[in-house]
mmCIF file of C-alpha atoms in Angstrom:
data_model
loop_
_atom_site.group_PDB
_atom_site.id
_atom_site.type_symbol
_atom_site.label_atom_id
_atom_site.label_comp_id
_atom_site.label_asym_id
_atom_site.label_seq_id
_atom_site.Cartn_x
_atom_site.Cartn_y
_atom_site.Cartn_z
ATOM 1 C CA UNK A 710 -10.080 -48.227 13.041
ATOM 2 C CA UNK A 711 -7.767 -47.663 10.126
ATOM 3 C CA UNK A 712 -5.024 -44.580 10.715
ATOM 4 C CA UNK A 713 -3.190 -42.745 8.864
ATOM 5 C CA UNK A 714 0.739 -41.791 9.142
ATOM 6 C CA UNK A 715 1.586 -37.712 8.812
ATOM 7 C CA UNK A 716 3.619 -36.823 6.534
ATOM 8 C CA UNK A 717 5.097 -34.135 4.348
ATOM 9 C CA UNK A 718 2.812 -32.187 1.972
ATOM 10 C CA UNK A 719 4.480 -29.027 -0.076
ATOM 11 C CA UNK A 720 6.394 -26.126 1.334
ATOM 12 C CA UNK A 721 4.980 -23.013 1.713
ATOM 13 C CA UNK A 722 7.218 -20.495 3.151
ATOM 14 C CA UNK A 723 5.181 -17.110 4.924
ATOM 15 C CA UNK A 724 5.138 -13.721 4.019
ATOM 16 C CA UNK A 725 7.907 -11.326 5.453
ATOM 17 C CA UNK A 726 6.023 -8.124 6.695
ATOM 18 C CA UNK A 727 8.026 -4.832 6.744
ATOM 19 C CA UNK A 728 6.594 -1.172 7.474
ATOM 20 C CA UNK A 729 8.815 1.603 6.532
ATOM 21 C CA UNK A 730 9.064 5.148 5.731
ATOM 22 C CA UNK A 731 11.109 7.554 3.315
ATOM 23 C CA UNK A 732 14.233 6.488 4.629
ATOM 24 C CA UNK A 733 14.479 3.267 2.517
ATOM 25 C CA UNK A 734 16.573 3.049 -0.524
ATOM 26 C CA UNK A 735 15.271 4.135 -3.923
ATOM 27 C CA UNK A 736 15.763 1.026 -5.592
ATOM 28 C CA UNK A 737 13.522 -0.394 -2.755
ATOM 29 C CA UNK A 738 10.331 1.910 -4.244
ATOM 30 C CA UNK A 739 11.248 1.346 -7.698
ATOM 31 C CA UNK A 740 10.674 -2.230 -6.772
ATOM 32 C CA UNK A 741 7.164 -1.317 -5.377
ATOM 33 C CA UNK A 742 6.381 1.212 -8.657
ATOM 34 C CA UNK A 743 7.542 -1.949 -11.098
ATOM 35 C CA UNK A 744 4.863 -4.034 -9.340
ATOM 36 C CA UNK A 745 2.007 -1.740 -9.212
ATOM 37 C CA UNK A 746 2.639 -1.184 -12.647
ATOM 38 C CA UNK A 747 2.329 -4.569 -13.786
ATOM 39 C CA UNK A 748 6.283 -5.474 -14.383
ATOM 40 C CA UNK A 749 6.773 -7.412 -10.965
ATOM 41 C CA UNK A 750 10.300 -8.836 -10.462
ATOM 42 C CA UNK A 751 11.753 -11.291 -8.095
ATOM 43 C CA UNK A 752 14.117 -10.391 -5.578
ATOM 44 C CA UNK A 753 16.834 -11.754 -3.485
ATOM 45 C CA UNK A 754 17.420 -10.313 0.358
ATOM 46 C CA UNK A 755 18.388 -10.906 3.791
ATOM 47 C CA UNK A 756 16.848 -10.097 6.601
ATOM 48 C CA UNK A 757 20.133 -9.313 9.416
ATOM 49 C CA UNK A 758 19.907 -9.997 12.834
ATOM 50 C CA UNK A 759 22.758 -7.260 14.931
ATOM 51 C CA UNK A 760 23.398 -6.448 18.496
ATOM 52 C CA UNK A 761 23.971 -3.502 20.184
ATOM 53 C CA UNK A 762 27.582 -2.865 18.568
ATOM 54 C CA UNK A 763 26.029 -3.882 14.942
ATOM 55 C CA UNK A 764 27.616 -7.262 14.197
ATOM 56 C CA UNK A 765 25.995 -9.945 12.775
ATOM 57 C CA UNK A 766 24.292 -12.265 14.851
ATOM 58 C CA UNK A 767 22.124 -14.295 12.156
ATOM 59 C CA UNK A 768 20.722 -13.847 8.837
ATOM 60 C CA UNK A 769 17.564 -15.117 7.121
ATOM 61 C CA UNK A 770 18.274 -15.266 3.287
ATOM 62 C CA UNK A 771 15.226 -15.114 0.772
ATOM 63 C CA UNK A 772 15.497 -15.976 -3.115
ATOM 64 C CA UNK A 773 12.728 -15.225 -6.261
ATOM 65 C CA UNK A 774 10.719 -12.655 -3.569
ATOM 66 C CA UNK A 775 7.578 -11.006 -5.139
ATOM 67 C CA UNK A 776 5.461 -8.677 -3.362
ATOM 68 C CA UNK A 777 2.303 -9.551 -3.021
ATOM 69 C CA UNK A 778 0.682 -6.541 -0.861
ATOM 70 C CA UNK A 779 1.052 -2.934 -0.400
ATOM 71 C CA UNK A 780 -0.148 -0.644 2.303
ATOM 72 C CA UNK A 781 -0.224 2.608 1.783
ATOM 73 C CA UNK A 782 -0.983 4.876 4.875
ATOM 74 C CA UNK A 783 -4.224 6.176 6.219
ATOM 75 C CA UNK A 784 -4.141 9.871 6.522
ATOM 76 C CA UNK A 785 -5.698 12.462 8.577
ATOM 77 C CA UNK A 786 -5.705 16.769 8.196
ATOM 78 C CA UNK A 787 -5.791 16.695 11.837
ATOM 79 C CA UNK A 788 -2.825 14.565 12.659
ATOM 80 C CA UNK A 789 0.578 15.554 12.901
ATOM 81 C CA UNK A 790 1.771 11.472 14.079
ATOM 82 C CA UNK A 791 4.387 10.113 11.771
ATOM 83 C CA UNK A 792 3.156 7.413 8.991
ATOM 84 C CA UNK A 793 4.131 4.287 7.590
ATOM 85 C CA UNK A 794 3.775 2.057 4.034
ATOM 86 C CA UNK A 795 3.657 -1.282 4.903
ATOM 87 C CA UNK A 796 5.003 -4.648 2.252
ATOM 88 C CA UNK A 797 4.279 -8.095 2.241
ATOM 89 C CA UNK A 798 6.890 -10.236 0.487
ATOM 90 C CA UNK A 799 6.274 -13.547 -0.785
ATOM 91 C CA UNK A 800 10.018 -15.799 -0.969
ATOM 92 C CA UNK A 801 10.312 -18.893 -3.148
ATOM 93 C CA UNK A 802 12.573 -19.796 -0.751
ATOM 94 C CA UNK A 803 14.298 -18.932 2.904
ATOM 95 C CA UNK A 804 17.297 -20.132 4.372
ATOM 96 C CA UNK A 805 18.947 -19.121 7.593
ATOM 97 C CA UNK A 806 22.635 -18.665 8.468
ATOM 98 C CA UNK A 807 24.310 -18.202 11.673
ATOM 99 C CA UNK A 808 26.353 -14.694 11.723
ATOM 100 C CA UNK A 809 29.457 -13.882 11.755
ATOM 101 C CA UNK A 810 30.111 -11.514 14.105
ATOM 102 C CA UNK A 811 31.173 -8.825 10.747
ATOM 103 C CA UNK A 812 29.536 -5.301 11.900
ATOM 104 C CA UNK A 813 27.924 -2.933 9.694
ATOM 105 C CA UNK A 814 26.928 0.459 9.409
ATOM 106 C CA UNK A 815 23.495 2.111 9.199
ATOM 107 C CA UNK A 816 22.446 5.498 8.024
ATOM 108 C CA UNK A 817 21.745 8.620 10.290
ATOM 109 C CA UNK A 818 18.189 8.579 10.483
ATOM 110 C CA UNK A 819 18.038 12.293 11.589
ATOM 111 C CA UNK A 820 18.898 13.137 7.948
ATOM 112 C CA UNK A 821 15.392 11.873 7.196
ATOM 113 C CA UNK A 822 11.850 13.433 6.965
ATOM 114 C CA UNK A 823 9.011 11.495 8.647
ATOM 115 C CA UNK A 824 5.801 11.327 6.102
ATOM 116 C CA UNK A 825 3.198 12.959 8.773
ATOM 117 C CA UNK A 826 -0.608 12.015 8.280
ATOM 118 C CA UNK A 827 -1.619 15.356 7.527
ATOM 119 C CA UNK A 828 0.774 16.203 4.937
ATOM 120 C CA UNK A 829 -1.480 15.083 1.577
ATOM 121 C CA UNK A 830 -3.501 16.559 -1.467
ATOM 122 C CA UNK A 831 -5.684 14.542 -3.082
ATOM 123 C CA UNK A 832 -7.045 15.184 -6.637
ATOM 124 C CA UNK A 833 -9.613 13.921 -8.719
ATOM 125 C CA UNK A 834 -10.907 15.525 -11.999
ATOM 126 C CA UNK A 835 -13.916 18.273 -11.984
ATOM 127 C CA UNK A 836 -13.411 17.664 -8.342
ATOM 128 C CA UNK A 837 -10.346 19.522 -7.242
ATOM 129 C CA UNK A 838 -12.091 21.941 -4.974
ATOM 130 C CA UNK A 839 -14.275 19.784 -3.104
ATOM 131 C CA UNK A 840 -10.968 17.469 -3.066
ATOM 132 C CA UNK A 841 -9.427 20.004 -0.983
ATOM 133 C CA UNK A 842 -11.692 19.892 2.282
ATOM 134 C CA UNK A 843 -11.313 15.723 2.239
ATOM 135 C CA UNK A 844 -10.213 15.655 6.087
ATOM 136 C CA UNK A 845 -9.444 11.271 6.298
ATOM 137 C CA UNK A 846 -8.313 9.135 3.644
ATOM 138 C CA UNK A 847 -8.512 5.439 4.607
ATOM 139 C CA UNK A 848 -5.562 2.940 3.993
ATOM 140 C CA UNK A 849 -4.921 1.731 0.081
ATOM 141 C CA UNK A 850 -3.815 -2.045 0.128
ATOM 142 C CA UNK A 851 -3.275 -3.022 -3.271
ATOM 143 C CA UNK A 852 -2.478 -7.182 -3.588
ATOM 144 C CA UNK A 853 -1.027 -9.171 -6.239
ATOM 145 C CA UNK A 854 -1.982 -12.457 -6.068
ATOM 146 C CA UNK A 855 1.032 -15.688 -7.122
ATOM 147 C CA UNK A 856 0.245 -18.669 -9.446
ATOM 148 C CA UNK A 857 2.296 -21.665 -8.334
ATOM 149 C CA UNK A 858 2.172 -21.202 -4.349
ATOM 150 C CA UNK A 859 4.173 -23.106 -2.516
ATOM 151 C CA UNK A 860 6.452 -23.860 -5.518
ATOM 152 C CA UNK A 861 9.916 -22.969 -4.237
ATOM 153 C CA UNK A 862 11.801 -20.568 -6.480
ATOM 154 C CA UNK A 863 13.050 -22.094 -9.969
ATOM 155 C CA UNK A 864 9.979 -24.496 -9.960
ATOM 156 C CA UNK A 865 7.171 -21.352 -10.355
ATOM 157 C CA UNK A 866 5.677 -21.040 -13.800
ATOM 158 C CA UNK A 867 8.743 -18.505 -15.705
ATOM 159 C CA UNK A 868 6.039 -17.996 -18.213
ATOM 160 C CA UNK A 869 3.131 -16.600 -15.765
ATOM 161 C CA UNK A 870 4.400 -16.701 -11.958
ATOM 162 C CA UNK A 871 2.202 -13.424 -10.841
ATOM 163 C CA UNK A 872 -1.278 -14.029 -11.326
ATOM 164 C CA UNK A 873 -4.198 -10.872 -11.189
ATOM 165 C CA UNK A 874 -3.572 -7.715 -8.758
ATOM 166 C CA UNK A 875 -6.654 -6.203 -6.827
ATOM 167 C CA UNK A 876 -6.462 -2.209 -6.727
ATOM 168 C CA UNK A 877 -7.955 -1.403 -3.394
ATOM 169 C CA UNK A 878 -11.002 1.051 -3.140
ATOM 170 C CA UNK A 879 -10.423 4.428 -2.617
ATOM 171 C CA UNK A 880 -12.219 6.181 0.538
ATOM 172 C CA UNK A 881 -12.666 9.168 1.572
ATOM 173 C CA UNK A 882 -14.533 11.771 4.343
ATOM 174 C CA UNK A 883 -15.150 15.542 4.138
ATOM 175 C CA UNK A 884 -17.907 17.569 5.433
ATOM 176 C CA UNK A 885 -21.002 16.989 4.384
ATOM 177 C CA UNK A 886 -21.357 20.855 3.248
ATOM 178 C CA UNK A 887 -18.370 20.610 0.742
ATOM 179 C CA UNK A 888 -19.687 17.535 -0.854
ATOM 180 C CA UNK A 889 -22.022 18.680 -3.172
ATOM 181 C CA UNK A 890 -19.909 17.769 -6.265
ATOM 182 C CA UNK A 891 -19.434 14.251 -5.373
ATOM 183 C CA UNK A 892 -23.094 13.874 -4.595
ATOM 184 C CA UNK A 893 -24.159 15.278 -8.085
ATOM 185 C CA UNK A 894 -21.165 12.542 -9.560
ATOM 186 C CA UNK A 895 -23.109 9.801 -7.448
ATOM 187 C CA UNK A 896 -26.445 10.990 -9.152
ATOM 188 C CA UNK A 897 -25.386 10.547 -12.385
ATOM 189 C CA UNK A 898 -22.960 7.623 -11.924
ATOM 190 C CA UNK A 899 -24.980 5.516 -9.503
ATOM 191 C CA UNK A 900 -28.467 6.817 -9.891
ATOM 192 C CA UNK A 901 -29.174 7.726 -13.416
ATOM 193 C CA UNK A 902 -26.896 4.733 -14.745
ATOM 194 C CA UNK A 903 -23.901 7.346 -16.407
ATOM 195 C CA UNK A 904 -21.260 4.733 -15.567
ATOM 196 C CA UNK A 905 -19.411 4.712 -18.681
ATOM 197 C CA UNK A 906 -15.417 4.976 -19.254
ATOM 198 C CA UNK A 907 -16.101 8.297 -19.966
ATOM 199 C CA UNK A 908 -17.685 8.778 -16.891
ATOM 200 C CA UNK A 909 -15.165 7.267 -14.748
ATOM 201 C CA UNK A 910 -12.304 9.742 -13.627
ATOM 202 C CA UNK A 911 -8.315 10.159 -13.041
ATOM 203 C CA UNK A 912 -6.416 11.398 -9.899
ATOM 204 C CA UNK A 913 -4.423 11.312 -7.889
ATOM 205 C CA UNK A 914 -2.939 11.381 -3.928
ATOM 206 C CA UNK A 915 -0.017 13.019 -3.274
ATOM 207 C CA UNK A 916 2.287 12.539 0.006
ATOM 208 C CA UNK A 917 3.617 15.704 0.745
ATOM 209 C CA UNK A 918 7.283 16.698 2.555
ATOM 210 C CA UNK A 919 7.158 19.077 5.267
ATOM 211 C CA UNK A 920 6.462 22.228 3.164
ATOM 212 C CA UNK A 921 3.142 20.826 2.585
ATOM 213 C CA UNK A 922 3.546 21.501 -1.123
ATOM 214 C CA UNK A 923 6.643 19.256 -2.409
ATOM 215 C CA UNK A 924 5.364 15.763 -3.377
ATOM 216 C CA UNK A 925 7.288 12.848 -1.798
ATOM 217 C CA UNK A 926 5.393 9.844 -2.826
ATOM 218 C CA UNK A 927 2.748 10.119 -5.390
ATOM 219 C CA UNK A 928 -0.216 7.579 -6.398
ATOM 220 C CA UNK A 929 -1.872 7.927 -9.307
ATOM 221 C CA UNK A 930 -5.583 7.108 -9.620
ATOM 222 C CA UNK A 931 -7.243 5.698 -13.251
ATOM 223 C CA UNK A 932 -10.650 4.882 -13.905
ATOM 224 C CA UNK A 933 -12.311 5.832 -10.513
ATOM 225 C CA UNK A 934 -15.743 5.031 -10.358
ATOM 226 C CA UNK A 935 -18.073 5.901 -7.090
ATOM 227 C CA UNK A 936 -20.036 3.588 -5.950
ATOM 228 C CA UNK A 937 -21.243 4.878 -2.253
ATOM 229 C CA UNK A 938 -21.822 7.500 -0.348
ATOM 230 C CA UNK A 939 -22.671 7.386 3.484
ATOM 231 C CA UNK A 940 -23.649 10.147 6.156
ATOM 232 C CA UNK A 941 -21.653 10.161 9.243
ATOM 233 C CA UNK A 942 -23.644 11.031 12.487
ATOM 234 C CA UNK A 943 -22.152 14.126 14.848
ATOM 235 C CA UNK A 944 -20.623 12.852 17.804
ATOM 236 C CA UNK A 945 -17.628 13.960 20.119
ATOM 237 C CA UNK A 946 -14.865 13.266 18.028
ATOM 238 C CA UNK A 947 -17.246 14.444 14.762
ATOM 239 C CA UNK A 948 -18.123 18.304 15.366
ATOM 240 C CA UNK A 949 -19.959 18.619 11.798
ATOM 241 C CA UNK A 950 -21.825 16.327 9.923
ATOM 242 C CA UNK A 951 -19.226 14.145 7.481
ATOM 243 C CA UNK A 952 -19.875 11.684 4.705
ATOM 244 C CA UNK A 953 -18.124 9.319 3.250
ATOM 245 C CA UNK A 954 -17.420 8.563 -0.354
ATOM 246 C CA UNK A 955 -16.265 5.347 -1.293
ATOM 247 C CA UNK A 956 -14.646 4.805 -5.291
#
């Protein structure tokens, strides 16, 4: 029986998951805007291991990073719990150092405002009132997919390293009462075959500060088409019939 030796293929370094909120630094979510809006750019970082007096017990150092997946949260009118956006980074290359005992400083988080799941308006043209009574929107993970993976750093393709991005679907549930507008949208979308450009629609969702009113984090919708709707049945935690819309 003839066997065969192991042996090295190519290096493929994982993902480095992070969930966060709005106490991050800007230029981290002008990082995440560049990449949703089709300029992605590689980034250097460190990921710092500390004790309980702050000093530097290890690092993990990552070069040419791209993001490849963003999470933004699921939200809920009838929530109050404290959400989170959640990144995927993809590095050409890791490295890890052992500290050196050199102690930094972090922010007062009290200074900060949690993003609660309740705190949103959603908008979508011709359909701002009915937008109003959406109760649940589910999670948006948008993805960007790499060319080259597994190349380390330099050796990715300069001229093309991202490849295509896949915009998530947007869903949403409101009472079945208040969706009359999106049901006459399915009709002619879906039904009668009015699935156009024209036909599609903007929007947009808007995180909102504490106020309720003042936008924190804003994502902007173009294109939408609807594809499904779907009845939800009453049950305890469902008082009144719902339905969900899925675009």
């Amino acid at each position: 029986e003839q066997q065969f030796k192991k042996h090295l293929a190519g290096i493929l370094y994982e993902d480095i998951t992070i969930q966060f909120g709005s106490d991050m630094a800007p230029s981290l979510y002008q990082w995440i805007q560049q990449t949703i809006n089709g300029q992605p750019a590689q980034m250097n970082g460190a990921i710092l291991t500390t004790n309980a007096m702050n000093q530097i017990i290890d690092l993990k150092e990552f070069q040419n990073a791209f993001i490849t997946e963003i999470a933004f949260p699921a939200l809920d009118a009838s929530s109050n719990a404290p959400v989170l956006m959640g990144l995927k980074i993809q590095p050409g290359q890791t490295v890890f150092q052992p500290g050196n005992g050199a102690q930094i400083s972090f922010p007062p988080t009290q200074q900060f405002k949690h993003w609660l799941a309740s705190n949103f308006r959603l908008e979508i043209d011709g359909l701002e009132q009915a937008c109003g009574h959406v109760i649940r929107i589910d999670s948006l993970i948008w993805k960007q997919s790499i060319n080259n993976q597994g190349a380390i750093g330099a050796f990715r393709s300069p001229q093309n390293p991202v490849g295509p991005s896949d915009a998530p679907n947007l869903v949403i549930t409101l009472p079945q009462s208040q969706a009359e507008p999106f049901a006459q949208w399915f009709r002619d979308f879906v039904i009668q075959g009015q699935a156009s450009d024209n036909e599609e629609r903007n929007g947009r969702l808007e995180y909102l500060g504490p106020d309720r009113q003042t936008p924190v984090l804003t994502v902007d919708f173009e294109n939408v088409g609807i594809f499904r709707m779907s009845p939800i049945a009453q049950s305890n935690m469902n008082a009144i019939p719902l339905v969900k819309v899925e675009m």
